[in-house]
Backbone as numpy.savetxt, mean C-alpha at the origin, in Angstrom:
# Nx Ny Nz CAx CAy CAz Cx Cy Cz
4.29 -5.98 -19.39 5.29 -4.96 -19.20 5.86 -4.99 -17.78
5.02 -5.16 -16.80 5.47 -5.21 -15.40 5.37 -6.62 -14.84
5.43 -7.62 -15.72 5.23 -9.00 -15.31 6.08 -9.38 -14.11
5.39 -9.89 -13.11 6.01 -10.41 -11.88 6.79 -9.39 -11.07
6.56 -8.10 -11.28 7.16 -7.07 -10.44 6.32 -6.96 -9.17
6.94 -7.03 -8.01 6.24 -6.94 -6.73 6.25 -5.49 -6.26
5.07 -4.89 -6.18 4.95 -3.49 -5.80 4.19 -3.39 -4.48
4.81 -2.74 -3.51 4.14 -2.44 -2.25 3.63 -1.02 -2.35
2.32 -0.87 -2.29 1.67 0.43 -2.47 1.21 0.94 -1.11
1.83 2.02 -0.65 1.45 2.64 0.62 0.52 3.80 0.35
-0.68 3.73 0.90 -1.69 4.77 0.66 -1.86 5.58 1.93
-1.58 6.88 1.84 -1.73 7.76 2.99 -3.04 8.54 2.87
-3.35 9.30 3.90 -4.65 9.93 4.03 -4.82 11.27 3.35
-4.36 11.41 2.14 -4.59 12.63 1.38 -5.86 12.53 0.55
-6.40 13.66 0.15 -7.64 13.68 -0.61 -7.49 12.93 -1.94
-6.28 12.83 -2.46 -6.05 12.13 -3.72 -6.01 10.61 -3.57
-6.30 10.09 -2.38 -6.25 8.64 -2.16 -7.17 7.89 -3.12
-8.29 8.49 -3.48 -9.22 7.80 -4.37 -8.59 7.55 -5.75
-7.65 8.39 -6.16 -6.99 8.22 -7.46 -6.04 7.02 -7.45
-5.60 6.62 -6.29 -4.62 5.54 -6.18 -5.27 4.19 -6.49
-6.58 4.09 -6.33 -7.28 2.85 -6.71 -7.08 2.60 -8.20
-7.22 3.64 -9.00 -7.00 3.53 -10.45 -5.56 3.13 -10.75
-4.61 3.73 -10.05 -3.20 3.38 -10.22 -2.97 1.90 -9.90
-3.54 1.43 -8.80 -3.38 0.03 -8.41 -3.95 -0.90 -9.48
-5.10 -0.54 -10.02 -5.71 -1.34 -11.08 -4.85 -1.38 -12.33
-4.28 -0.25 -12.70 -3.42 -0.19 -13.89 -2.14 -0.99 -13.69
-1.56 -0.92 -12.51 -0.35 -1.69 -12.22 -0.64 -3.19 -12.28
-1.77 -3.59 -11.72 -2.17 -5.00 -11.74 -2.44 -5.46 -13.17
-3.14 -4.64 -13.94 -3.44 -4.98 -15.33 -2.17 -5.12 -16.17
-1.13 -4.39 -15.79 0.15 -4.45 -16.51 0.99 -5.65 -16.10
0.49 -6.45 -15.15 1.17 -7.68 -14.76 1.87 -7.65 -13.43
1.84 -6.52 -12.74 2.51 -6.43 -11.44 1.67 -7.11 -10.36
2.35 -7.60 -9.34 1.69 -8.09 -8.13 1.71 -6.93 -7.15
0.54 -6.51 -6.70 0.43 -5.32 -5.85 -0.11 -5.70 -4.48
0.62 -5.36 -3.44 0.12 -5.43 -2.07 -0.06 -4.00 -1.59
-1.16 -3.77 -0.88 -1.48 -2.41 -0.45 -1.46 -2.31 1.06
-0.85 -1.24 1.55 -0.84 -0.90 2.97 -1.50 0.47 3.08
-2.47 0.60 3.98 -3.19 1.87 4.12 -3.08 2.41 5.54
-2.92 3.73 5.64 -2.96 4.36 6.96 -4.40 4.42 7.44
-4.56 4.68 8.72 -5.90 4.80 9.30 -6.69 5.91 8.60
-6.05 7.03 8.34 -6.74 8.14 7.68 -7.09 7.81 6.24
-6.26 7.05 5.56 -6.58 6.63 4.19 -7.83 5.75 4.20
-7.95 4.89 5.22 -9.13 4.02 5.33 -10.40 4.82 5.56
-10.27 5.98 6.19 -11.44 6.84 6.41 -11.90 7.49 5.11
-10.97 7.73 4.19 -11.31 8.38 2.93 -11.81 7.40 1.87
-11.22 6.21 1.85 -11.61 5.22 0.85 -11.45 3.83 1.46
-12.41 2.98 1.24 -12.40 1.67 1.87 -11.35 0.73 1.29
-10.76 -0.10 2.13 -9.78 -1.08 1.68 -10.33 -2.05 0.63
-11.63 -2.31 0.67 -12.24 -3.23 -0.30 -12.04 -2.76 -1.73
-11.96 -1.46 -1.95 -11.73 -0.93 -3.30 -10.39 -1.43 -3.84
-9.36 -1.42 -2.99 -8.05 -1.90 -3.42 -8.03 -3.42 -3.56
-8.74 -4.11 -2.66 -8.80 -5.57 -2.77 -9.44 -5.98 -4.09
-10.44 -5.24 -4.53 -11.14 -5.57 -5.77 -10.23 -5.44 -6.99
-9.40 -4.41 -7.03 -8.58 -4.19 -8.23 -7.24 -4.92 -8.20
-6.76 -5.29 -7.00 -5.46 -5.98 -6.92 -5.59 -7.47 -6.66
-6.78 -7.92 -6.26 -7.01 -9.32 -5.90 -6.09 -9.76 -4.76
-5.75 -8.82 -3.89 -4.89 -9.09 -2.73 -5.48 -8.43 -1.50
-5.21 -9.04 -0.35 -5.66 -8.44 0.91 -4.95 -7.11 1.13
-5.64 -6.21 1.80 -5.08 -4.90 2.12 -4.67 -4.91 3.59
-3.49 -4.39 3.87 -2.98 -4.35 5.24 -3.28 -2.97 5.82
-4.05 -2.97 6.91 -4.45 -1.71 7.53 -3.89 -1.56 8.94
-3.25 -2.60 9.44 -2.70 -2.56 10.79 -1.48 -3.46 10.87
-0.47 -3.00 11.52 0.72 -3.80 11.76 0.38 -5.03 12.59
-0.66 -4.94 13.39 -1.00 -6.00 14.34 -1.98 -7.01 13.78
-2.44 -6.84 12.55 -3.40 -7.79 11.99 -2.86 -8.43 10.71
-1.57 -8.71 10.68 -0.95 -9.32 9.51 -1.22 -10.82 9.52
-1.38 -11.42 8.33 -1.55 -12.88 8.27 -0.32 -13.58 8.83
-0.51 -14.82 9.29 0.58 -15.55 9.93 1.75 -15.82 8.99
1.51 -15.86 7.67 2.62 -16.11 6.75 3.67 -15.01 6.79
3.29 -13.84 7.32 4.23 -12.75 7.50 4.67 -12.76 8.96
5.76 -13.45 9.25 6.18 -13.60 10.64 6.42 -12.25 11.31
7.14 -11.39 10.68 7.28 -10.01 11.15 6.78 -9.18 9.98
5.50 -8.86 10.02 4.78 -8.33 8.87 5.43 -7.20 8.11
5.80 -6.14 8.81 6.33 -4.98 8.11 7.67 -5.28 7.45
8.43 -6.19 8.02 9.71 -6.56 7.42 9.49 -7.50 6.23
8.58 -8.46 6.39 8.30 -9.41 5.31 7.75 -8.71 4.07
6.89 -7.72 4.26 6.33 -7.00 3.11 7.41 -6.24 2.35
8.31 -5.59 3.05 9.37 -4.84 2.38 10.35 -5.80 1.71
10.63 -6.94 2.33 11.50 -7.94 1.69 10.86 -8.48 0.42
9.54 -8.62 0.42 8.80 -9.13 -0.74 8.85 -8.13 -1.90
8.80 -6.85 -1.59 8.64 -5.81 -2.61 9.91 -5.57 -3.42
9.72 -5.39 -4.72 10.79 -4.92 -5.59 10.86 -3.39 -5.56
9.71 -2.78 -5.32 9.62 -1.32 -5.28 8.50 -0.93 -4.31
8.69 0.18 -3.63 7.67 0.72 -2.73 7.21 2.07 -3.27
5.90 2.22 -3.40 5.32 3.47 -3.88 4.42 4.02 -2.79
4.60 5.27 -2.41 3.73 5.93 -1.44 2.92 6.97 -2.20
1.61 6.78 -2.18 0.74 7.71 -2.92 -0.61 7.79 -2.21
-1.18 8.91 -2.02 -0.55 10.20 -2.23 0.50 10.43 -1.14
1.55 11.10 -1.52 2.63 11.39 -0.57 2.34 12.76 0.05
1.58 12.74 1.13 1.23 13.98 1.81 2.45 14.56 2.52
2.39 15.83 2.85 3.48 16.47 3.59 3.70 15.76 4.91
2.63 15.31 5.54 2.72 14.61 6.81 3.51 13.31 6.66
3.19 12.52 5.65 3.87 11.23 5.49 5.31 11.42 5.04
5.57 12.42 4.20 6.95 12.70 3.78 7.79 13.12 4.99
7.23 13.95 5.86 7.92 14.37 7.07 8.21 13.20 7.99
7.26 12.29 8.13 7.47 11.12 8.98 8.56 10.22 8.42
8.54 10.00 7.11 9.57 9.17 6.49 10.94 9.82 6.66
11.02 11.11 6.39 12.30 11.83 6.47 12.89 11.82 7.87
12.03 11.79 8.88 12.50 11.87 10.26 12.42 10.54 11.01
12.10 9.47 10.30 12.07 8.16 10.92 10.96 7.96 11.92
9.87 8.69 11.77 8.73 8.55 12.69 7.87 7.39 12.20
7.67 6.42 13.06 6.96 5.21 12.64 5.74 4.95 13.51
4.88 5.93 13.58 3.65 5.73 14.35 2.58 5.26 13.40
C-alpha cells in the first residue's frame, strides 16, 4: 500500500513518543521506507534503538552526527522524503515550527 514511499518521521519529546514506535513499525510493514529523527528529549523518553529495530534504518539524533552520504544532513533528509510526519506534535515543537525556531 505504501510501497517505496519515503517517510521522514520526526519524534519529539512528548509522553506519547512510545506510541510512535508502533506507528513506525506499521508504516514499514506497509512498505514505506522510514527514516527517523529524534529530539534530545525524545531520546530521553524512548531509546533510538527501538526505532532502528522496527524500521531497519539508522536513527538521526544530532545534526552533527549524520553519515557522510548526507553532505548537508538536514537538507538531504528532507530532499529524500516524500512526506514528513512529526509525532507526537507537542505544543513546544508546533510553536518552534510555526516561528522558524531551529534549535
